[in-house]
Short mmCIF file of C-alpha atoms and ligand atoms in Angstrom, two decimals:
data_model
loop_
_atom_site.label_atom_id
_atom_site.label_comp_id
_atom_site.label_asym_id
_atom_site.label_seq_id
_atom_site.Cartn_x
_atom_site.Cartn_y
_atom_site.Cartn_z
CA UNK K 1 0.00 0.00 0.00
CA UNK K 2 1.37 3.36 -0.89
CA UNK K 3 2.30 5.04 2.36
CA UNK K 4 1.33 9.05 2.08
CA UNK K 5 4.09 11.96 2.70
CA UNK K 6 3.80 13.45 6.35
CA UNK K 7 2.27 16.63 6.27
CA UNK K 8 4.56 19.57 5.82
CA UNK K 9 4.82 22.00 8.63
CA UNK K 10 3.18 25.73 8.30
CA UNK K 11 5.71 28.18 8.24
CA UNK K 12 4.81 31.41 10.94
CA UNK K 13 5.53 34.69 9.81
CA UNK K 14 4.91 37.16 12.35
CA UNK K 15 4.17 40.89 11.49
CA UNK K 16 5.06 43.33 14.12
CA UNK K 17 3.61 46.51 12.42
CA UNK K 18 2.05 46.85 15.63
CA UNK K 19 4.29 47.11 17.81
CA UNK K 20 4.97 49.87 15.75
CA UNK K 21 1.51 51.33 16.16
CA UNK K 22 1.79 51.31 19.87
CA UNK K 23 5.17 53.19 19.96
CA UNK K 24 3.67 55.65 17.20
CA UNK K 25 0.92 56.19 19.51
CA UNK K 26 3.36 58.07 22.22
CA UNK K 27 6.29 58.81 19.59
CA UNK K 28 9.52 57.89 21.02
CA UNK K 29 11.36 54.46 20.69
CA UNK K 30 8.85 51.86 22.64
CA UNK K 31 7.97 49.50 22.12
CA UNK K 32 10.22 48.23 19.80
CA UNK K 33 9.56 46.31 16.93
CA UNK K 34 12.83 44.99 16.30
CA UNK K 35 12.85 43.97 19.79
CA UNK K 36 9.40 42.27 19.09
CA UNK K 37 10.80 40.51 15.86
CA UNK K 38 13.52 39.26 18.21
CA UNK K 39 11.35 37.60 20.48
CA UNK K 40 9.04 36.31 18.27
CA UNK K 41 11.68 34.37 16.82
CA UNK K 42 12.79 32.96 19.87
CA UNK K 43 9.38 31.71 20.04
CA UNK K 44 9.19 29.96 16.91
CA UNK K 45 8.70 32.16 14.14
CA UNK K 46 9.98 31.06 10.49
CA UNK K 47 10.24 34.87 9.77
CA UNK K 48 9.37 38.16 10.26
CA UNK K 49 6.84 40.47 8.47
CA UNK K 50 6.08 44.13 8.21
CA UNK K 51 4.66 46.59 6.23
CA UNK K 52 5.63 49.98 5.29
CA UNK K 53 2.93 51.95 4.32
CA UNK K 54 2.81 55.04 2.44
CA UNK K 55 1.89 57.14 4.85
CA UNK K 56 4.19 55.30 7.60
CA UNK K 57 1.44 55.16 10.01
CA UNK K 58 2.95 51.98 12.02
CA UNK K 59 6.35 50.83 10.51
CA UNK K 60 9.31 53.39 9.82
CA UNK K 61 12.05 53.29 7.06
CA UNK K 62 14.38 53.23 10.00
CA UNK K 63 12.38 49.94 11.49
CA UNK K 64 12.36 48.22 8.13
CA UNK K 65 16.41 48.89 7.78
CA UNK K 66 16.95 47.58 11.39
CA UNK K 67 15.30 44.66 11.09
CA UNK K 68 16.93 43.37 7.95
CA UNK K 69 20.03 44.35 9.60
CA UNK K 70 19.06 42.80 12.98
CA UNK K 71 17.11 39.47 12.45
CA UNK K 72 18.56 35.99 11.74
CA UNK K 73 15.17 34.91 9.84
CA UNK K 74 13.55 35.73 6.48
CA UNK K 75 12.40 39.39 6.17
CA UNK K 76 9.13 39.68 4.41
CA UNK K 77 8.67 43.72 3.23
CA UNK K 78 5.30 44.27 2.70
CA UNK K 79 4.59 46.93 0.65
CA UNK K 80 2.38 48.85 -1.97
CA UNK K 81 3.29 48.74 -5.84
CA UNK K 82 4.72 52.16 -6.07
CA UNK K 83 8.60 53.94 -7.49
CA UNK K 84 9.37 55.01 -3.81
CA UNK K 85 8.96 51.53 -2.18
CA UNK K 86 10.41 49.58 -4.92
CA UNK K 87 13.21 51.54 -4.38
CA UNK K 88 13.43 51.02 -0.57
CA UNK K 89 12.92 47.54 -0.99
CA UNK K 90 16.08 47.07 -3.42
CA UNK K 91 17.87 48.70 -1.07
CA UNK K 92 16.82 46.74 1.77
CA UNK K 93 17.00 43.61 0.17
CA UNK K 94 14.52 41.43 2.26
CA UNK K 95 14.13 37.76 1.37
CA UNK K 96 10.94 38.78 0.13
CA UNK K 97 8.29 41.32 -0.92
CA UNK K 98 4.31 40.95 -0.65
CA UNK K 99 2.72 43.51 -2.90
CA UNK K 100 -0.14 44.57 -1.19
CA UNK K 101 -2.95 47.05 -2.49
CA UNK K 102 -2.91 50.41 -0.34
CA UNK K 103 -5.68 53.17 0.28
CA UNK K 104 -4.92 56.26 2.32
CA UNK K 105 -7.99 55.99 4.16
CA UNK K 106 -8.33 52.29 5.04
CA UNK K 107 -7.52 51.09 8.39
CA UNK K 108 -5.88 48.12 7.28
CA UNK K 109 -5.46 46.03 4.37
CA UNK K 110 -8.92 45.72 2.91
CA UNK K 111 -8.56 43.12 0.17
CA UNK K 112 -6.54 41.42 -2.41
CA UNK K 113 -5.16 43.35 -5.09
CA UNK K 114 -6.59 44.17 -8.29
CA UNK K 115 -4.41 41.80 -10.34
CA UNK K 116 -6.63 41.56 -13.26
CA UNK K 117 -6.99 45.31 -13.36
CA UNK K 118 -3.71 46.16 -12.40
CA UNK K 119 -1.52 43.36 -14.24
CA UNK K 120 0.13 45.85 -16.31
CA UNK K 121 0.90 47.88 -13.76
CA UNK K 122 2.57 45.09 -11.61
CA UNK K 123 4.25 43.51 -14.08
CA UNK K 124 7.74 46.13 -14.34
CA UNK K 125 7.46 45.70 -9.92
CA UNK K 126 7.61 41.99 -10.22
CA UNK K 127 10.34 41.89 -12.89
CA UNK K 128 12.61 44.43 -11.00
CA UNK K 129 12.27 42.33 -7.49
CA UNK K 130 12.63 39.37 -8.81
CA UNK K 131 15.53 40.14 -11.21
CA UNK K 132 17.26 41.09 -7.80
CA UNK K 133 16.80 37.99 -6.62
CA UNK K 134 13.67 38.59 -3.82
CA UNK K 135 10.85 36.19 -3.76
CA UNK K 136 7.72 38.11 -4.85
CA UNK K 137 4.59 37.42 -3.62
CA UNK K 138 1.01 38.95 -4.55
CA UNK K 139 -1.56 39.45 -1.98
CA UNK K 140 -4.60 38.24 -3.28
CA UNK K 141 -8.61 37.40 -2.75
CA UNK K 142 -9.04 33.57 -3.33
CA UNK K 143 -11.22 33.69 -6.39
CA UNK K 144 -10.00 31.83 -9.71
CA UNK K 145 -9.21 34.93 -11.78
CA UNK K 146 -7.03 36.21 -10.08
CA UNK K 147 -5.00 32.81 -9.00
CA UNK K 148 -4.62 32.82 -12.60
CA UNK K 149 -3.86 36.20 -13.36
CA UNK K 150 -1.43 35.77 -10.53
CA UNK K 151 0.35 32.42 -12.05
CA UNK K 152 0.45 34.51 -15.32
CA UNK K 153 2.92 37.45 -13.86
CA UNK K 154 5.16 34.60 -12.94
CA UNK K 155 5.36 34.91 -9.31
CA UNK K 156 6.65 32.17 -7.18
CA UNK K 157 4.04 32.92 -4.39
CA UNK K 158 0.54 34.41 -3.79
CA UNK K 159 -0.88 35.35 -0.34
CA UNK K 160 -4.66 34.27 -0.25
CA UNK K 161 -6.34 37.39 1.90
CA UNK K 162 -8.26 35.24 4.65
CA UNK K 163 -10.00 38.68 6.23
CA UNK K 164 -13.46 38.06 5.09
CA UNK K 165 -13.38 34.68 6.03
CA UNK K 166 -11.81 35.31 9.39
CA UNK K 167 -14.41 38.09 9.71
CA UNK K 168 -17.38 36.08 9.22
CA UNK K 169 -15.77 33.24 11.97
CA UNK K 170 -16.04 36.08 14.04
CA UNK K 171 -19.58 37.25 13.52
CA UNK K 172 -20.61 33.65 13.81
CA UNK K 173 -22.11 34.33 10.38
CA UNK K 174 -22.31 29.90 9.75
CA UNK K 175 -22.97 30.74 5.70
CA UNK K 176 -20.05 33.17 5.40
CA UNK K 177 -17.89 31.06 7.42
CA UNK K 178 -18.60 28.25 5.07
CA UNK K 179 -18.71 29.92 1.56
CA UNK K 180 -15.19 31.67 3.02
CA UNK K 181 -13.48 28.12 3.86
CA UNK K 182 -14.54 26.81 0.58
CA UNK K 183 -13.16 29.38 -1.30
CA UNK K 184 -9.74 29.77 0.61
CA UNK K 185 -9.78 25.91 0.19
CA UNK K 186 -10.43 25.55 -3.53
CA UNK K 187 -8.18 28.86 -4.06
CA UNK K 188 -5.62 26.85 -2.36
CA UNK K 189 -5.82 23.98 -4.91
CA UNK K 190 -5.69 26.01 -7.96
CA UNK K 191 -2.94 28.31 -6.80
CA UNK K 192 -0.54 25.19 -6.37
CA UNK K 193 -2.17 23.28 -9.40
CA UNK K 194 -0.90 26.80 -10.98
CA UNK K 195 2.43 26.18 -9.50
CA UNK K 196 1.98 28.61 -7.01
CA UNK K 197 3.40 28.43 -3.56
CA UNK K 198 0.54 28.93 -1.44
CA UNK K 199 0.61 31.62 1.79
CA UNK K 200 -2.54 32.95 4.09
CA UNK K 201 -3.20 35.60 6.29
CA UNK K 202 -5.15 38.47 7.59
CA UNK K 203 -7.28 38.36 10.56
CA UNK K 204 -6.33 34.99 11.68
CA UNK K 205 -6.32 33.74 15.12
CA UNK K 206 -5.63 30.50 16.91
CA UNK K 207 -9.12 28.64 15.62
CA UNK K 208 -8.92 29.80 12.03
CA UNK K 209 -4.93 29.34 11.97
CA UNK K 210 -6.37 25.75 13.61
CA UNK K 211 -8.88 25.42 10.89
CA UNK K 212 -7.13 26.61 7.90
CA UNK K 213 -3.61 24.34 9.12
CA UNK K 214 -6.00 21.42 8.24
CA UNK K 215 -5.84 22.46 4.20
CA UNK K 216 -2.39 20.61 2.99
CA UNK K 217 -1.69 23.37 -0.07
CA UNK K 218 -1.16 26.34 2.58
CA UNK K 219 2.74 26.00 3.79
CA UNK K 220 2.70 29.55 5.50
CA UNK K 221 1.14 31.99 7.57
CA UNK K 222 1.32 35.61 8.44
CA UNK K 223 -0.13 36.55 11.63
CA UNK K 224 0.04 40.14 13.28
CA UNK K 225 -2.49 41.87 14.63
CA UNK K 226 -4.63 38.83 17.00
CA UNK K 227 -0.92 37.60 18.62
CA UNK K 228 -0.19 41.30 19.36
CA UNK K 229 -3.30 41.59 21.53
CA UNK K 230 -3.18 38.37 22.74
CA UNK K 231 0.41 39.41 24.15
CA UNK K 232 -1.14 41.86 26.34
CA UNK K 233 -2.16 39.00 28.41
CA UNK K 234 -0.26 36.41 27.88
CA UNK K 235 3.13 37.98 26.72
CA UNK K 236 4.06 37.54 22.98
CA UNK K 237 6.25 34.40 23.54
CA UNK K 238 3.56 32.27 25.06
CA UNK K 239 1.10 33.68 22.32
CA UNK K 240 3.22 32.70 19.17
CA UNK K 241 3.80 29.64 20.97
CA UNK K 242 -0.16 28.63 21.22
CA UNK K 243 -0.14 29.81 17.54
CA UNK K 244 2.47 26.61 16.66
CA UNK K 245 0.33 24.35 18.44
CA UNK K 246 -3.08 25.20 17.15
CA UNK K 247 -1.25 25.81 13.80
CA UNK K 248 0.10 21.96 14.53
CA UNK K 249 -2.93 20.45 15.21
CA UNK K 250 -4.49 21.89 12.65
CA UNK K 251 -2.03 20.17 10.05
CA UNK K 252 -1.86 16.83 11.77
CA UNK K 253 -5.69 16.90 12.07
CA UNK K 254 -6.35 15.46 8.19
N1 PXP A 1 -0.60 39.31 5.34
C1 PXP A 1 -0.75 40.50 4.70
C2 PXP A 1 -0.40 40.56 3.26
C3 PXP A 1 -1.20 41.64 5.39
O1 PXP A 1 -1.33 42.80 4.74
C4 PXP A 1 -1.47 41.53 6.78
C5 PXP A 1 -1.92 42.73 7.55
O2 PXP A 1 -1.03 43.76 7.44
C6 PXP A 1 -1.27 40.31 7.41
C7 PXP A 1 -0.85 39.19 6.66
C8 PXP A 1 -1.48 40.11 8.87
O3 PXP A 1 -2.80 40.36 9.21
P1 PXP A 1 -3.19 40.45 10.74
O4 PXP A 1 -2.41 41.58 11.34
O5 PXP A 1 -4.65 40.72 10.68
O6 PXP A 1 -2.85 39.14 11.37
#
């Protein structure tokens, strides 16, 4: 009888943009987010996101600089299709990039990006990272267009944007919760039928990391926002450390 692979381990990332938020609240230096990347990976993390927004509302050019300089895991540089960050990200030279879509007035990252709409526009962004040798991922809604849209720019990597899901786990809204876990689930599947590797995040906490750990296509996650709170109470260690293990169980769980 053919005996079936193990299942591959999710990969954490851990954003710290807010970290960030809560030291831009006072000004000053703390808390750190450098210091936070730090001991998130003494936790566990696989690497280390952030994103630096136009308007620098959380994460500074100085913070993005210091923690390529400072960290001994991957650096993923979030970041919004435009001259000025492609230019900070060549200079930075992170393992990787996650283009992300960006409005002035959201409060976070709404949705995926337009990659149908906006193809041309991303295509000189995605040749210039990835002719310097960064992995280039596109952040984008789970639906089949775009996967293939996505596979067609000849990225290595696409992000499925598990907000609206997450938000409807939330609300306890049982028909949006299942509509959203079929659609991260079949996105999954087309994405690495497309050759895609397959990342998730936005919103996620330790039952929807659980829950989503359970579809085999998904090898990472990036998780900010929930662990930061969470670390209020717990302290961030112990939080990214319940993240592994639902994250774990999830995986093993098939
Ligand atoms: N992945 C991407 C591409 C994001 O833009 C964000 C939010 O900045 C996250 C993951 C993390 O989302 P959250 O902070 O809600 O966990």
């Amino acid at each position: 009888m053919p005996v079936s692979p193990p299942p591959s381990r999710v990969r954490l990332g851990i954003n710290v943009d807010h970290v960030a938020t809560l030291r831009n609240a006072r000004g000053g230096m703390r808390p750190d987010p450098v210091r936070a990347a730090l001991a998130a990976i003494e936790a566990g993390a696989d690497g280390i996101t952030a994103h630096l927004r136009e308007d620098r509302r959380h994460i500074t050019d100085t913070d993005m600089a210091r923690l390529k300089a400072e960290i001994s895991k991957p650096l993923n540089f979030e970041m919004a299709a435009t001259q000025e960050m492609l230019e900070i990200a060549l200079r930075t030279k992170p393992h990787a990039v996650c283009l992300v879509p960006e409005k002035r007035s959201e409060r976070t990252t709404e949705g995926g990006l337009d990659v149908v709409g906006g193809h041309n526009h991303l295509v000189p962004y995605v040749g210039k990272l990835a002719e310097h040798g960064i992995r280039v991922s596109l952040f984008i809604e789970p639906g089949e267009r775009a996967i293939e849209v996505a596979a067609r720019l000849r990225v290595p990597v696409v992000e499925l944007h598990t907000g609206a899901w997450c938000e409807a786990v939330l609300t306890q809204d049982r028909a949006g919760d299942a509509k959203g876990f079929a659609q991260l689930q079949r996105g999954a599947k087309l994405a690495q039928a497309a050759g895609l590797e397959v990342h998730a995040g936005h919103g996620l906490d330790f039952d929807t990391a659980r829950r989503l750990a359970a579809v085999p296509e998904f090898v990472e996650f990036n998780i900010g926002h929930f662990l930061m709170g969470e670390a209020l109470f717990s302290g961030l260690g112990a939080a990214i450390r319940e993240m592994r293990k639902a994250i774990d169980e999830g995986r093993s769980f098939r």
